Short mmCIF file of C-alpha atoms in Angstrom, two decimals:
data_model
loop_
_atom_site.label_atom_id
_atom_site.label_comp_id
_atom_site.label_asym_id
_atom_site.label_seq_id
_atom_site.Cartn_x
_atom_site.Cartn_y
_atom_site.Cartn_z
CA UNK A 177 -0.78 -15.87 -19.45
CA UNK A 178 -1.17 -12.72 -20.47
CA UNK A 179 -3.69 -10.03 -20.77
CA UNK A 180 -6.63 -10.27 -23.42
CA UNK A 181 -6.30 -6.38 -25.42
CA UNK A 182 -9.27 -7.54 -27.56
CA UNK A 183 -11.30 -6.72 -24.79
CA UNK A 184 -10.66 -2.91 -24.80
CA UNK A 185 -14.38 -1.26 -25.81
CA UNK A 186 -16.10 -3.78 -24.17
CA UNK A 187 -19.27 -2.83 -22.18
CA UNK A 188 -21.07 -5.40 -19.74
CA UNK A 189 -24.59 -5.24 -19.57
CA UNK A 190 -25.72 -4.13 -15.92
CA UNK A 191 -25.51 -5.33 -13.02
CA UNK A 192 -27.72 -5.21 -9.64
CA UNK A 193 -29.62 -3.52 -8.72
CA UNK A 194 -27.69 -3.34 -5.69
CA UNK A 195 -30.13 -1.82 -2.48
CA UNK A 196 -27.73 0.26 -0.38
CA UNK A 197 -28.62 -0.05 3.54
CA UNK A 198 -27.93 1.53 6.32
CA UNK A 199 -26.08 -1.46 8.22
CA UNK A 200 -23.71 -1.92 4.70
CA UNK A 201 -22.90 2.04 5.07
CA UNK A 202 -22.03 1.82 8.88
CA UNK A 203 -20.18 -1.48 8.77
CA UNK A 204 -18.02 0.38 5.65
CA UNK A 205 -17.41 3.43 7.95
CA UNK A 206 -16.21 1.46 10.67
CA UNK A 207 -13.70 -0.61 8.97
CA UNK A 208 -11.82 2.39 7.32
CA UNK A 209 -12.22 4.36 10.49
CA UNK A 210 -14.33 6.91 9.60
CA UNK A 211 -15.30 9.67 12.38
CA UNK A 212 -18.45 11.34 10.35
CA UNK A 213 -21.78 10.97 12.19
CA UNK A 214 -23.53 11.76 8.36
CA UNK A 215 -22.46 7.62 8.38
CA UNK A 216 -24.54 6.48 10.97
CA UNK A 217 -27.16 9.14 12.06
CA UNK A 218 -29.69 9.54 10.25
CA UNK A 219 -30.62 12.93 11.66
CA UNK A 220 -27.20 14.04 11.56
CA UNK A 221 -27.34 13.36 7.39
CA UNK A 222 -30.91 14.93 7.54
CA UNK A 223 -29.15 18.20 9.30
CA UNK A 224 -26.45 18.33 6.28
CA UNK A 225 -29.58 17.84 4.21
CA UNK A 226 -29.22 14.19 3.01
CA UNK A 227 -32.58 12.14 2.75
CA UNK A 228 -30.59 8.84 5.40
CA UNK A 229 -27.15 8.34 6.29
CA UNK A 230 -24.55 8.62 3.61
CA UNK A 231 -21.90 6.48 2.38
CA UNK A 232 -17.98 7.35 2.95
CA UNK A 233 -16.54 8.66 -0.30
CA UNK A 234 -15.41 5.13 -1.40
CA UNK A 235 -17.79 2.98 -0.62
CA UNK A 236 -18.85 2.75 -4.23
CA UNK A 237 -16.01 0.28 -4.43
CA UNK A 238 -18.17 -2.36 -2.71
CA UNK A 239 -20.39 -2.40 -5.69
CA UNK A 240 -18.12 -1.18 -8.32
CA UNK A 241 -16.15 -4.72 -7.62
CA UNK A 242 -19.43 -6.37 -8.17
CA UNK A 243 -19.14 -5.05 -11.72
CA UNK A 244 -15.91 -6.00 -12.31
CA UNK A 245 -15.99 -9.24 -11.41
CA UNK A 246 -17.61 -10.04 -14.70
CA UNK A 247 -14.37 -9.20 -16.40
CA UNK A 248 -11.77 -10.76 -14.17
CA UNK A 249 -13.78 -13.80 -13.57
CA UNK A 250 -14.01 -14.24 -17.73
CA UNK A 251 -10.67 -16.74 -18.15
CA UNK A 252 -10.61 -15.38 -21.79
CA UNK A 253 -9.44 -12.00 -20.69
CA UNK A 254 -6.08 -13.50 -19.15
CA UNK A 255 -6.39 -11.66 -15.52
CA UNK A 256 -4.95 -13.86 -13.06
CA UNK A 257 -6.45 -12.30 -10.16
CA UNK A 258 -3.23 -13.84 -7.31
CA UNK A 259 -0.92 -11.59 -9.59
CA UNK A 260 -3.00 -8.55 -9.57
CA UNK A 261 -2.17 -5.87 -7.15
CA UNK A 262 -3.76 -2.63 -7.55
CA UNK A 263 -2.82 0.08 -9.45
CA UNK A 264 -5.41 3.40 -9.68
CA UNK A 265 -8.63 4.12 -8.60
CA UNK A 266 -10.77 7.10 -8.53
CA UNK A 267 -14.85 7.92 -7.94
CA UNK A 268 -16.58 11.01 -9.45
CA UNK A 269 -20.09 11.38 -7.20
CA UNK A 270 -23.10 13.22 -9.43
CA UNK A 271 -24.85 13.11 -6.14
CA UNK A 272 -24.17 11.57 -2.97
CA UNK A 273 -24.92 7.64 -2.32
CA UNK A 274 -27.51 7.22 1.04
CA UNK A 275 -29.13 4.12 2.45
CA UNK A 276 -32.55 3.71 0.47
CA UNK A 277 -30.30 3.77 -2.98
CA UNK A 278 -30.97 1.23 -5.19
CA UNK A 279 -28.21 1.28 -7.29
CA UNK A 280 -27.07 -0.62 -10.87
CA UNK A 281 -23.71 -0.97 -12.70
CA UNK A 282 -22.39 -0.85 -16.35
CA UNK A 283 -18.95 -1.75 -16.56
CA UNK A 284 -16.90 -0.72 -19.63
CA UNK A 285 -13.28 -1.78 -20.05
CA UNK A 286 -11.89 0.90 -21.45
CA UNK A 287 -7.83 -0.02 -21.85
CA UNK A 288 -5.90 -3.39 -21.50
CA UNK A 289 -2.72 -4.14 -22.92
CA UNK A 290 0.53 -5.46 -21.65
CA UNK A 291 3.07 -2.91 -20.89
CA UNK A 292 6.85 -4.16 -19.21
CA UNK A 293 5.81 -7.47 -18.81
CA UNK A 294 2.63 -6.71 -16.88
CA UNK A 295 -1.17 -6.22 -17.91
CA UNK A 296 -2.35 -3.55 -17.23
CA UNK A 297 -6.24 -2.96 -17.23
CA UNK A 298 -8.41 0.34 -16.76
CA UNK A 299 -12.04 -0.47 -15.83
CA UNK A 300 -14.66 1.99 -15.62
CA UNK A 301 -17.92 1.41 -13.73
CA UNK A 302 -20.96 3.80 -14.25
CA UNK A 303 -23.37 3.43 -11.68
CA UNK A 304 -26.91 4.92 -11.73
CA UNK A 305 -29.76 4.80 -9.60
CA UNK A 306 -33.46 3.46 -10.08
CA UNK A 307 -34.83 6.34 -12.34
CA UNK A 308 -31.43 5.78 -14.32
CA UNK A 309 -29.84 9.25 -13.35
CA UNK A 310 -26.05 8.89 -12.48
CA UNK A 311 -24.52 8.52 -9.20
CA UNK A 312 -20.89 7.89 -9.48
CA UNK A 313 -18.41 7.18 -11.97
CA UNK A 314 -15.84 4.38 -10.26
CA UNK A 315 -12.60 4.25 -12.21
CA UNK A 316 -9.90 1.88 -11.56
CA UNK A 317 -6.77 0.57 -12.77
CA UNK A 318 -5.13 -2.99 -12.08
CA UNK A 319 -1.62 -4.51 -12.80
CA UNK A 320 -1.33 -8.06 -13.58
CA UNK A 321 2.12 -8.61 -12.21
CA UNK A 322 4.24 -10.84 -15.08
CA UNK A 323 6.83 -13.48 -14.09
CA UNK A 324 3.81 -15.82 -13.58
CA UNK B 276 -24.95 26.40 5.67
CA UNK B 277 -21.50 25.08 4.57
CA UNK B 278 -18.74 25.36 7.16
CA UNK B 279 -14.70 23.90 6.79
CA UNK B 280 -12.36 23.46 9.80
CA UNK B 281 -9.71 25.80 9.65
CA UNK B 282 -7.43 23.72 11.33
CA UNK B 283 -4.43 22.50 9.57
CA UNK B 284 -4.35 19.78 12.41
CA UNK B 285 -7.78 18.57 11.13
CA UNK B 286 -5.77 17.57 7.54
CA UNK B 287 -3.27 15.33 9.61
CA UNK B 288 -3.97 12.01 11.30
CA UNK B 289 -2.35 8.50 12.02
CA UNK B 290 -4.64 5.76 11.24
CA UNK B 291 -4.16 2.27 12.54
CA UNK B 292 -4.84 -1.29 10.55
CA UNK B 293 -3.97 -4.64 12.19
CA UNK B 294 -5.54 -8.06 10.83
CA UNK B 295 -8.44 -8.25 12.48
CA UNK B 296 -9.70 -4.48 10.49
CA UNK B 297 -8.78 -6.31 7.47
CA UNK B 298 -11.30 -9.27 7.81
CA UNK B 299 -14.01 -5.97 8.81
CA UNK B 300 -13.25 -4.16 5.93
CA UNK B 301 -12.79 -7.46 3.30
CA UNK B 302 -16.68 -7.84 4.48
CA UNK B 303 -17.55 -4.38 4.20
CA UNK B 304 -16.60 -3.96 0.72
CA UNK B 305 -16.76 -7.40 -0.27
CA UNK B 306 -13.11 -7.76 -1.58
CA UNK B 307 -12.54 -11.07 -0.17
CA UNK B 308 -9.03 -11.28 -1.90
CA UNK B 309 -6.47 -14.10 0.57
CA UNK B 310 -3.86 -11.66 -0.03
CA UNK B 311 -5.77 -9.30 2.74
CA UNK B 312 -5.80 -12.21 5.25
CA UNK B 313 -3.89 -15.29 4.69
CA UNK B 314 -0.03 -14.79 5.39
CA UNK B 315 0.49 -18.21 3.35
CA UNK B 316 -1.47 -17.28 0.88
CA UNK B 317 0.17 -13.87 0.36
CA UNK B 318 3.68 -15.20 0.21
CA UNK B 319 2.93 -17.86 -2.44
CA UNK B 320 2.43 -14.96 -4.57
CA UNK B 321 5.77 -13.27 -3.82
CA UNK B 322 4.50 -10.87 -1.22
CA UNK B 323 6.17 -10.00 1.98
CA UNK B 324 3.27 -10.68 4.09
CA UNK B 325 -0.44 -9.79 4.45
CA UNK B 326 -1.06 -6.25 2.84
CA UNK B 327 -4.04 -3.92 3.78
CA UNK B 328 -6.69 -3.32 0.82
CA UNK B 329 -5.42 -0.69 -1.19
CA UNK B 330 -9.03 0.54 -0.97
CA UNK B 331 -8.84 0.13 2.95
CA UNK B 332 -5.78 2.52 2.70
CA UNK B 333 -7.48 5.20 0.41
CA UNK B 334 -10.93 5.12 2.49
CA UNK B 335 -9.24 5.95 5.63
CA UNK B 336 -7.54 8.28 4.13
CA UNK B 337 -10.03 10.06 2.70
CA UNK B 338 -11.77 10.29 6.09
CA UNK B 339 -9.56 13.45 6.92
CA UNK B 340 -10.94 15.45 3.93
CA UNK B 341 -14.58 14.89 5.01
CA UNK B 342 -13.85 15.69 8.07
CA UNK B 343 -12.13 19.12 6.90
CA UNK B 344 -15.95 19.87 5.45
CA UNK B 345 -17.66 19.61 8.56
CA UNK B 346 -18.17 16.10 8.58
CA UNK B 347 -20.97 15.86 5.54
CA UNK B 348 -19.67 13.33 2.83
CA UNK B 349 -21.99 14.61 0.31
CA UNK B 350 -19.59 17.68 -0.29
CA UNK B 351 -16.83 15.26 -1.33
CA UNK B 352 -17.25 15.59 -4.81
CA UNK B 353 -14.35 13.39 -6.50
CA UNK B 354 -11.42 11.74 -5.60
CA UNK B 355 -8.52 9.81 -6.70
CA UNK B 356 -5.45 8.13 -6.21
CA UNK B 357 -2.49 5.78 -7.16
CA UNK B 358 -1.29 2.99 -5.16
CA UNK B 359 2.37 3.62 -4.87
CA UNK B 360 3.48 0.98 -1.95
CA UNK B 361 1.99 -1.58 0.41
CA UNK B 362 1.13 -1.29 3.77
CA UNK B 363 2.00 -4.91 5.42
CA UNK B 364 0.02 -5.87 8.33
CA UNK B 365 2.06 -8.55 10.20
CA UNK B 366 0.01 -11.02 12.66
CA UNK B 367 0.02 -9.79 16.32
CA UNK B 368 1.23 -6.39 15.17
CA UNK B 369 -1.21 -2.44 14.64
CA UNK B 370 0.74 -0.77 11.83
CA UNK B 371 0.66 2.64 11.84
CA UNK B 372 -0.62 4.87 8.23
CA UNK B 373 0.13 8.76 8.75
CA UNK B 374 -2.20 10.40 6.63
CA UNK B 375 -1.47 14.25 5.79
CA UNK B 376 -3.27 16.68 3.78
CA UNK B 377 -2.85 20.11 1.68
CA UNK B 378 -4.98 22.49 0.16
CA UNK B 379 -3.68 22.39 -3.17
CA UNK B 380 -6.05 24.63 -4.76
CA UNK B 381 -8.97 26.95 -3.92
CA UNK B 382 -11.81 27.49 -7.03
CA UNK B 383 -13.68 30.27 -5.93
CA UNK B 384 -16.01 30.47 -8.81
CA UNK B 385 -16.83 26.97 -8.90
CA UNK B 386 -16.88 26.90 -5.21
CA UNK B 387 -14.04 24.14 -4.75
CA UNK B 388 -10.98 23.57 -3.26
CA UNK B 389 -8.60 20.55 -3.94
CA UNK B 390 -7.03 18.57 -1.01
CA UNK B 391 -3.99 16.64 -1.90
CA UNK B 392 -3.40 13.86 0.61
CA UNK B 393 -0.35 11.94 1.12
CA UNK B 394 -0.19 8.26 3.33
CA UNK B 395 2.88 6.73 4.95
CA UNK B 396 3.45 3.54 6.10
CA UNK B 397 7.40 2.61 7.13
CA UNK B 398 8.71 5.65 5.51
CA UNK B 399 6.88 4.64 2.28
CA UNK B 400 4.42 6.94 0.32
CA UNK B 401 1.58 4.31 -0.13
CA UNK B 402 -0.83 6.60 -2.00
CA UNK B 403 0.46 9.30 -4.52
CA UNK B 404 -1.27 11.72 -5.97
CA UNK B 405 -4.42 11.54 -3.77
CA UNK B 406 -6.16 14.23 -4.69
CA UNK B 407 -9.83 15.22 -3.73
CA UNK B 408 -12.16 18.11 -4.69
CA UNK B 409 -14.72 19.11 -2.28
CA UNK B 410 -17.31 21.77 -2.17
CA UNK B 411 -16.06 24.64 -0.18
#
């Protein structure tokens, strides 16, 4: 099965909202480790002046996936997610995600083609906040490993 | 007030995943993926064994930059990365990630530096060209 390139352009309408709370942001920080009070104080974020605690760099991931899912879970788009390993990711923040967020998604494929054998597919997730302002940009890239 | 560590020790750390992280952080994020936690599961599809999230890998990571600005996330403006290797997490076993950073580039003007990060698991480079740009 291979990798639908007729999807390239596509934009998904959104998704969420998602609210962003203070027990998701902690439970993120522990699992990768992270040291930062900012995480889990809220007066410590208040000090650095952030309204609540604030989310690790890449916890936009949790909800950028959300977004995604729309496109690997569509069987016309030929991502057979066992064979997919990832390949890039990146996040651009316009402002910092904090508990309190309320935050939707519009994901945009914007590349998928088959390259040596393997898909490869390069997502884009835009996520704003309530008023609609931007909050971060969540980029990523997958490989569909071939040989399936 | 802004303040940075000036310690080049503060852009260096070993980081430690075993199996039991991985179900935390497949929660946390929501990436329930068997590849993360089912050894079976992971060698049906021609892996060597469990592997961490690639994301688990990168978040940790990234840890040491906000750190190196005084602990406050917000001045983590971007980053980025590719996924160049797998860190395998073996039942029973802590696997250690050494995480190392750079200052690749200072932008006075804009008020930015870049911090390059590199991640090592096994001799392997797991993440290449992790770069982030924070506010200085």
């Amino acid at each position: 099965m291979a990798v639908n390139p007729d999807y390239a352009g596509r934009e998904y309408p959104p998704v969420g909202p998602f609210p962003v709370t203070a027990e998701e942001i902690a439970a993120f920080a522990d699992a990768i480790g992270s040291t930062s009070a900012a995480h889990r104080d809220p007066a410590a974020a208040q000090a650095l002046g952030h309204a609540d605690v604030v989310a690790p760099p890449t916890f936009a991931v949790r909800l950028a996936q959300q977004c995604e899912a729309q496109l690997i879970r569509d069987e016309d788009a030929g991502i057979d997610f066992s064979r997919v390993v990832h390949g890039e990711e990146s996040f651009t923040h316009h402002r910092p995600i904090t508990a309190g967020d309320s935050l939707s998604g519009v994901l945009h494929v914007d590349r998928i083609r088959e390259a040596g054998g393997h898909g490869m597919v390069s997502t884009r997730v835009e996520l704003s906040d309530a008023r609609g302002a931007p909050v971060t940009t969540v980029k990523s890239t997958i490989v569909v490993r071939g040989g399936g | 007030m802004t303040q940075t560590t000036t310690d080049p020790a503060a852009l260096s750390r070993t980081v430690t995943v075993d199996r039991a992280l991985l179900v935390d952080y497949a929660n946390a994020s929501g990436d329930q993926n068997p590849i993360h936690q089912d050894a079976d599961f992971a060698r049906s599809v021609g892996l060597e064994d469990v592997i961490a999230h690639g994301m688990w890998t990168m978040g940790a990571a990234l840890d040491v930059v906000t750190a190196y600005v005084g602990g406050d996330p917000g001045r983590v403006l971007s980053c980025s990365t590719r996924f160049t290797g797998m860190v395998v997490v073996p039942e029973g076993e802590t696997v250690e990630v050494l995480v190392e950073g750079v200052i690749k580039k200072s932008d006075e003007e804009a008020g930015t530096q870049t911090v390059e990060l590199t991640a090592t698991c096994a001799g392997e480079k797991v993440l290449g060209r992790c770069l982030a740009v924070v506010r200085a």
